């Protein structure tokens, strides 16, 4: 039986790394011909502990090999993260190309490599695949809705050359992937970065890609992890509100205080993962109202790291489109906001008030809210999709079949 190895090149951000590892594990579990998954890990300057987390997550997986690339000596200026995180990431990946090219060539010379699996932000590396005669596949850690949006952008550009901005907020976009017409203000900034490509290759709907069996955040201190798990085990079902805004979700101190006031007002149990800066090394308690931790002791946990209903509050990337899809398209979420307005330095121009947050949270936690029933129904469908014979597993099988057809 011919053995094969795949090289994954993920963006070294939590959401991208976790899904990369889980998808790699799924590929090996489904087909014994895939004997090795190699992950090339780039070092993000503002995420110095990513390598250690990745090593911990892959330590128990003998079929996954982690190769850490050298740290680049001229990283993009960290200030660029505030003005355009997408530009920062694309520049960062571009500066890693010399290391990536050498590592890939060395691996291809000595192993049975049959393809490159590239993160969406690493599409520029397709040229390296061509250099070593390897097919490249894009692993998109987003959803069909966002892919449909990307497919629509060239058509909009052909019909309307005007850029997206606040003045176009009343425009509605007939995106093929959505039943409802999407307000332009949902995603006004994305068009600046993703306007290429008209013809798309075959798409494999392999999601959801999740770790359903164990701990996924080795960066969280063991004692804090155990404390949270013990506390959660002691709470009634569906009674805890989890606040988490992603690896790049950073709020200003005034906004954090409004969230805190809302949590006090509604009185629900909660776990709140706070990031006060992009590095994630700030004191999570510093911007909180004085005495909040003491007043919510026993019903709330504030931590630095971090099939239920969601309250949407989009902040970056494609989250605004996701919020529209979850609230308007699928009816699986409660709206806090569907759009997020910030200036060039990603500073929020409008503070969401404690009253607005509290209203959405009360609706979200209402046991009679029909959204809860619908979410439970959809969660069953999602679990079936990743079970034996499920649609996601079938799509993964199709992907594996096509990989081997390419090399036969």
Coordinates of C-alpha atoms in Angstrom, one line a residue:
X1 CA 0.0 0.0 0.0
X2 CA 1.5 3.3 -1.1
X3 CA 2.0 5.7 1.8
X4 CA 1.5 9.4 1.5
X5 CA 2.3 12.5 3.5
X6 CA 0.6 15.9 3.4
X7 CA 2.2 19.2 4.4
X8 CA -0.1 21.7 6.2
X9 CA 0.8 25.4 6.4
X10 CA -1.6 27.1 8.8
X11 CA -1.8 30.6 10.0
X12 CA -0.4 30.4 13.5
X13 CA -3.6 31.7 15.2
X14 CA -5.6 29.6 17.6
X15 CA -8.7 29.1 15.5
X16 CA -6.6 28.1 12.4
X17 CA -4.2 25.8 14.3
X18 CA -6.9 23.8 16.2
X19 CA -8.9 23.1 13.0
X20 CA -5.7 22.2 11.1
X21 CA -4.7 19.6 13.7
X22 CA -8.2 18.1 13.9
X23 CA -8.6 17.9 10.1
X24 CA -5.1 16.3 9.9
X25 CA -6.2 13.7 12.5
X26 CA -9.4 13.0 10.6
X27 CA -7.6 12.4 7.4
X28 CA -5.3 9.8 9.0
X29 CA -8.1 8.1 10.8
X30 CA -10.1 7.8 7.6
X31 CA -7.4 6.4 5.3
X32 CA -4.3 4.4 6.5
X33 CA -2.5 5.4 3.3
X34 CA -2.0 8.9 4.8
X35 CA 0.7 8.0 7.2
X36 CA 2.1 11.4 8.1
X37 CA 0.8 15.0 8.5
X38 CA 3.6 17.6 8.7
X39 CA 2.7 21.0 10.0
X40 CA 5.0 23.9 9.3
X41 CA 4.7 26.4 12.1
X42 CA 5.5 30.1 11.5
X43 CA 6.3 32.2 14.5
X44 CA 4.0 35.2 15.0
X45 CA 5.8 38.0 16.9
X46 CA 2.7 38.7 19.0
X47 CA 2.0 35.1 19.8
X48 CA 5.3 33.8 21.2
X49 CA 3.7 30.8 23.0
X50 CA 1.9 29.4 19.9
X51 CA 4.7 26.9 19.2
X52 CA 4.5 25.5 22.8
X53 CA 0.7 25.2 22.5
X54 CA 0.9 23.5 19.1
X55 CA 3.6 21.1 20.4
X56 CA 1.3 20.2 23.3
X57 CA -1.7 19.6 21.1
X58 CA 0.2 17.3 18.8
X59 CA 2.4 15.5 21.4
X60 CA 0.0 12.5 21.6
X61 CA -0.4 12.2 17.9
X62 CA 2.5 10.0 16.5
X63 CA 1.3 10.6 12.9
X64 CA 1.6 14.4 13.2
X65 CA 5.1 16.0 12.8
X66 CA 5.6 19.6 13.8
X67 CA 8.4 21.6 12.2
X68 CA 9.0 25.1 13.7
X69 CA 10.4 27.6 11.2
X70 CA 13.0 30.2 12.3
X71 CA 11.8 33.5 13.5
X72 CA 11.9 36.2 10.8
X73 CA 14.3 39.0 11.5
X74 CA 12.2 41.8 9.9
X75 CA 8.6 41.3 10.9
X76 CA 5.9 43.7 9.9
X77 CA 5.5 46.6 12.4
X78 CA 3.2 45.6 15.2
X79 CA 1.3 48.9 14.8
X80 CA 0.0 47.5 11.4
X81 CA -2.1 45.0 13.4
X82 CA -4.2 47.9 14.6
X83 CA -4.7 49.6 11.2
X84 CA -5.0 46.4 9.1
X85 CA -4.6 43.0 10.6
X86 CA -5.1 41.4 7.2
X87 CA -2.2 43.3 5.7
X88 CA 0.0 42.4 8.6
X89 CA -0.8 38.7 8.2
X90 CA -0.2 38.7 4.5
X91 CA 3.1 40.6 4.9
X92 CA 4.1 38.2 7.7
X93 CA 3.4 35.1 5.5
X94 CA 5.3 36.7 2.6
X95 CA 8.4 37.3 4.8
X96 CA 8.3 33.6 5.7
X97 CA 8.4 32.4 2.1
X98 CA 12.2 31.8 2.0
X99 CA 12.1 29.5 5.1
X100 CA 9.0 27.8 3.8
X101 CA 10.5 27.2 0.3
X102 CA 13.6 25.5 1.7
X103 CA 11.7 23.4 4.2
X104 CA 9.2 22.2 1.6
X105 CA 12.0 21.3 -0.9
X106 CA 13.8 19.3 1.7
X107 CA 10.7 17.4 2.7
X108 CA 9.7 16.7 -0.9
X109 CA 13.2 15.3 -1.6
X110 CA 13.1 12.8 1.3
X111 CA 9.5 11.9 1.8
X112 CA 6.3 10.7 0.1
X113 CA 4.7 14.1 0.0
X114 CA 1.6 14.2 -2.2
X115 CA 0.2 17.7 -1.6
X116 CA 0.3 21.1 0.2
X117 CA -2.7 22.1 2.4
X118 CA -2.5 25.9 2.6
X119 CA -4.4 28.2 4.9
X120 CA -6.6 30.8 3.2
X121 CA -4.0 33.5 4.1
X122 CA -1.2 31.4 2.5
X123 CA -2.5 31.2 -1.1
X124 CA 0.7 32.8 -2.3
X125 CA 2.5 29.6 -1.5
X126 CA 0.8 27.8 -4.4
X127 CA 3.8 28.9 -6.5
X128 CA 6.1 26.9 -4.2
X129 CA 3.9 23.9 -4.8
X130 CA 4.3 24.4 -8.6
X131 CA 8.0 24.6 -8.2
X132 CA 8.2 21.2 -6.6
X133 CA 5.4 19.7 -8.8
X134 CA 2.9 19.3 -5.9
X135 CA -0.8 20.1 -6.0
X136 CA -2.0 22.7 -3.5
X137 CA -5.3 22.7 -1.6
X138 CA -6.8 25.7 0.3
X139 CA -8.0 24.9 3.8
X140 CA -10.6 27.6 4.6
X141 CA -11.3 28.0 8.3
X142 CA -14.6 29.7 7.5
X143 CA -17.9 28.8 6.1
X144 CA -19.8 28.6 2.8
X145 CA -21.4 32.0 3.4
X146 CA -18.0 33.7 3.4
X147 CA -16.9 31.7 0.3
X148 CA -20.0 32.8 -1.5
X149 CA -19.2 36.4 -0.6
X150 CA -15.8 36.0 -2.1
X151 CA -17.2 34.5 -5.2
X152 CA -19.6 37.4 -5.5
X153 CA -17.1 40.2 -5.1
X154 CA -15.6 40.1 -8.7
X155 CA -19.2 40.2 -10.1
X156 CA -20.0 43.3 -8.0
X157 CA -16.7 44.9 -9.0
X158 CA -17.6 44.3 -12.7
X159 CA -21.0 45.9 -12.3
X160 CA -20.0 48.6 -9.7
X161 CA -16.5 49.8 -9.4
X162 CA -17.2 51.8 -6.3
X163 CA -15.4 50.7 -3.1
X164 CA -17.3 49.6 0.0
X165 CA -17.6 52.3 2.6
X166 CA -20.1 53.7 5.1
X167 CA -21.9 55.6 2.3
X168 CA -22.8 52.2 0.7
X169 CA -24.4 50.9 3.9
X170 CA -27.9 50.9 2.4
X171 CA -26.8 48.8 -0.5
X172 CA -28.0 45.2 -0.4
X173 CA -25.9 42.5 -2.0
X174 CA -27.5 39.5 -3.9
X175 CA -24.9 37.0 -2.7
X176 CA -25.6 33.6 -4.2
X177 CA -24.8 31.7 -1.0
X178 CA -27.5 33.6 0.9
X179 CA -31.3 33.4 0.7
X180 CA -31.7 36.9 2.0
X181 CA -30.0 39.9 0.5
X182 CA -27.1 41.0 2.6
X183 CA -26.7 44.6 3.7
X184 CA -23.4 46.1 2.5
X185 CA -22.6 47.4 5.9
X186 CA -22.2 43.8 7.1
X187 CA -18.8 43.5 5.4
X188 CA -17.6 46.9 4.2
X189 CA -13.9 46.4 4.7
X190 CA -13.4 42.9 3.4
X191 CA -13.7 43.9 -0.3
X192 CA -10.4 45.8 0.0
X193 CA -8.6 42.5 0.7
X194 CA -10.5 39.8 -1.2
X195 CA -11.5 40.8 -4.7
X196 CA -9.6 38.2 -6.8
X197 CA -10.8 35.1 -8.5
X198 CA -13.9 34.2 -10.5
X199 CA -13.6 30.5 -11.2
X200 CA -13.4 28.2 -8.1
X201 CA -12.2 24.6 -8.0
X202 CA -14.2 21.8 -6.3
X203 CA -15.2 22.6 -2.7
X204 CA -15.2 19.9 0.0
X205 CA -17.6 20.8 2.9
X206 CA -15.7 19.0 5.6
X207 CA -16.9 21.1 8.6
X208 CA -17.5 21.3 11.4
X209 CA -13.9 20.5 12.4
X210 CA -13.8 20.2 16.2
X211 CA -12.1 18.5 19.0
X212 CA -14.9 16.8 20.8
X213 CA -12.9 14.5 23.1
X214 CA -10.4 16.6 25.1
X215 CA -8.8 19.8 26.2
X216 CA -8.0 22.2 23.4
X217 CA -6.3 25.0 25.2
X218 CA -2.9 24.0 26.6
X219 CA -2.0 27.7 27.0
X220 CA -4.5 27.9 29.9
X221 CA -2.9 27.2 33.3
X222 CA -3.7 23.7 34.5
X223 CA -5.0 24.9 37.8
X224 CA -7.3 27.5 36.2
X225 CA -8.5 24.9 33.7
X226 CA -9.4 22.5 36.5
X227 CA -11.0 25.2 38.5
X228 CA -13.3 26.2 35.6
X229 CA -14.2 22.6 34.8
X230 CA -15.1 21.8 38.4
X231 CA -17.1 25.0 38.7
X232 CA -19.0 24.3 35.4
X233 CA -19.8 20.7 36.5
X234 CA -21.5 22.2 39.6
X235 CA -23.8 24.5 37.5
X236 CA -27.3 23.6 36.2
X237 CA -27.6 22.7 32.5
X238 CA -27.7 25.6 30.1
X239 CA -27.3 28.2 32.9
X240 CA -23.8 29.6 32.1
X241 CA -23.1 32.5 29.7
X242 CA -19.7 32.1 28.0
X243 CA -18.1 35.4 26.7
X244 CA -15.3 34.9 24.2
X245 CA -14.4 37.1 21.2
X246 CA -11.6 35.2 19.5
X247 CA -7.9 35.4 19.4
X248 CA -7.9 39.0 18.0
X249 CA -11.0 40.2 19.9
X250 CA -9.7 43.2 22.0
X251 CA -12.0 45.7 23.7
X252 CA -11.3 49.2 25.0
X253 CA -11.5 49.7 28.8
X254 CA -14.8 51.7 28.5
X255 CA -16.4 48.8 26.5
X256 CA -15.1 46.2 29.0
X257 CA -16.7 48.2 31.8
X258 CA -20.1 48.3 29.9
X259 CA -20.0 44.5 29.5
X260 CA -19.2 44.1 33.2
X261 CA -22.1 46.3 34.2
X262 CA -24.4 44.3 31.9
X263 CA -23.3 41.0 33.6
X264 CA -24.0 42.4 37.0
X265 CA -27.4 43.6 35.9
X266 CA -28.6 40.3 34.4
X267 CA -27.3 38.2 37.2
X268 CA -26.5 35.1 35.1
X269 CA -23.6 32.7 35.8
X270 CA -20.8 33.5 33.4
X271 CA -17.3 32.7 32.2
X272 CA -15.6 35.7 30.5
X273 CA -12.3 35.3 28.5
X274 CA -10.8 38.8 28.4
X275 CA -8.0 40.1 26.1
X276 CA -6.8 43.6 26.9
X277 CA -4.2 43.6 24.1
X278 CA -3.2 41.6 21.0
X279 CA -0.4 39.8 22.9
X280 CA -2.9 38.5 25.4
X281 CA -0.5 39.3 28.3
X282 CA -2.4 42.1 30.0
X283 CA -4.0 41.8 33.4
X284 CA -7.7 40.8 32.7
X285 CA -8.9 42.4 35.9
X286 CA -7.3 45.8 35.4
X287 CA -10.1 47.5 33.3
X288 CA -12.9 45.9 35.3
X289 CA -15.1 48.1 37.5
X290 CA -13.8 48.1 41.1
X291 CA -15.2 45.2 43.1
X292 CA -16.7 43.3 40.2
X293 CA -14.8 40.1 40.8
X294 CA -15.8 40.1 44.5
X295 CA -19.5 41.0 43.8
X296 CA -19.8 38.2 41.2
X297 CA -17.8 35.6 43.2
X298 CA -19.5 32.2 42.9
X299 CA -21.4 33.0 39.8
X300 CA -18.7 34.3 37.5
X301 CA -15.1 33.6 36.3
X302 CA -12.9 36.1 34.5
X303 CA -9.9 34.5 32.7
X304 CA -7.3 35.6 30.3
X305 CA -7.4 32.7 27.8
X306 CA -10.0 30.9 27.0
X307 CA -24.3 23.2 20.5
X308 CA -25.3 26.5 22.4
X309 CA -27.2 29.7 21.4
X310 CA -25.0 32.7 20.5
X311 CA -25.4 36.4 20.9
X312 CA -23.6 38.1 18.0
X313 CA -21.1 40.9 18.4
X314 CA -18.8 40.9 15.3
X315 CA -15.4 42.5 15.6
X316 CA -13.0 41.5 12.8
X317 CA -12.4 39.3 9.8
X318 CA -15.6 37.7 8.4
X319 CA -17.5 37.9 11.8
X320 CA -19.9 40.5 10.5
X321 CA -21.0 38.2 7.7
X322 CA -21.2 35.3 10.1
X323 CA -23.4 37.3 12.4
X324 CA -25.8 38.1 9.6
X325 CA -26.0 34.4 8.6
X326 CA -26.5 33.3 12.2
X327 CA -29.2 35.8 13.0
X328 CA -31.0 36.6 9.8
X329 CA -30.3 33.6 7.6
X330 CA -30.4 30.7 10.0
X331 CA -32.2 32.0 13.1
X332 CA -29.6 30.5 15.4
X333 CA -28.4 33.6 17.3
X334 CA -29.6 36.7 19.2
X335 CA -28.4 40.0 17.9
X336 CA -26.3 42.3 20.0
X337 CA -24.9 43.8 16.9
X338 CA -24.7 42.7 13.2
X339 CA -22.0 45.1 12.3
X340 CA -19.0 46.7 14.0
X341 CA -17.7 50.2 13.1
X342 CA -14.1 51.2 13.9
X343 CA -11.7 53.8 12.6
X344 CA -8.4 53.1 10.9
X345 CA -6.7 52.1 14.2
X346 CA -9.5 49.6 14.9
X347 CA -10.7 51.8 17.7
X348 CA -14.4 51.4 18.1
X349 CA -16.3 54.5 17.2
X350 CA -19.4 53.5 19.1
X351 CA -19.6 51.9 22.6
X352 CA -22.3 49.3 23.0
X353 CA -24.1 50.1 26.2
X354 CA -24.7 47.9 29.2
X355 CA -28.5 48.1 28.6
X356 CA -28.1 46.9 25.0
X357 CA -25.9 44.0 26.1
X358 CA -28.2 43.1 29.0
X359 CA -31.3 43.0 26.8
X360 CA -29.6 40.6 24.3
X361 CA -28.2 38.4 27.1
X362 CA -31.6 38.1 28.8
X363 CA -33.1 37.0 25.5
X364 CA -30.3 34.6 24.9
X365 CA -30.6 32.9 28.3
X366 CA -34.4 32.7 28.2
X367 CA -35.3 29.0 28.4
X368 CA -38.4 29.6 26.3
X369 CA -36.6 31.4 23.5
X370 CA -37.3 29.3 20.3
X371 CA -33.8 29.9 19.2
X372 CA -32.7 27.4 21.9
X373 CA -34.8 24.7 20.5
X374 CA -33.6 25.4 16.9
X375 CA -29.9 25.4 18.0
X376 CA -30.4 21.9 19.7
X377 CA -31.9 20.6 16.5
X378 CA -29.1 21.9 14.4
X379 CA -26.5 20.6 16.8
X380 CA -27.9 17.1 16.3
X381 CA -27.5 17.6 12.5
X382 CA -24.0 18.9 12.9
X383 CA -22.9 15.9 15.0
X384 CA -24.4 13.5 12.5
X385 CA -22.4 15.2 9.7
X386 CA -19.1 14.3 11.4
X387 CA -20.2 10.8 12.4
X388 CA -19.8 7.6 10.5
X389 CA -21.5 8.0 7.1
X390 CA -22.2 11.7 7.7
X391 CA -21.9 14.3 5.0
X392 CA -18.7 15.9 6.3
X393 CA -17.0 12.5 6.5
X394 CA -18.2 11.7 3.0
X395 CA -16.7 15.0 1.8
X396 CA -13.4 14.3 3.5
X397 CA -13.4 10.9 1.8
X398 CA -14.0 12.5 -1.5
X399 CA -11.0 14.8 -0.8
X400 CA -8.8 11.9 0.0
X401 CA -9.9 10.0 -3.1
X402 CA -9.1 13.0 -5.3
X403 CA -5.6 13.4 -3.7
X404 CA -4.7 9.9 -4.7
X405 CA -6.2 10.3 -8.2
X406 CA -3.9 13.3 -8.6
X407 CA -0.8 11.1 -8.0
X408 CA -1.9 7.9 -9.7

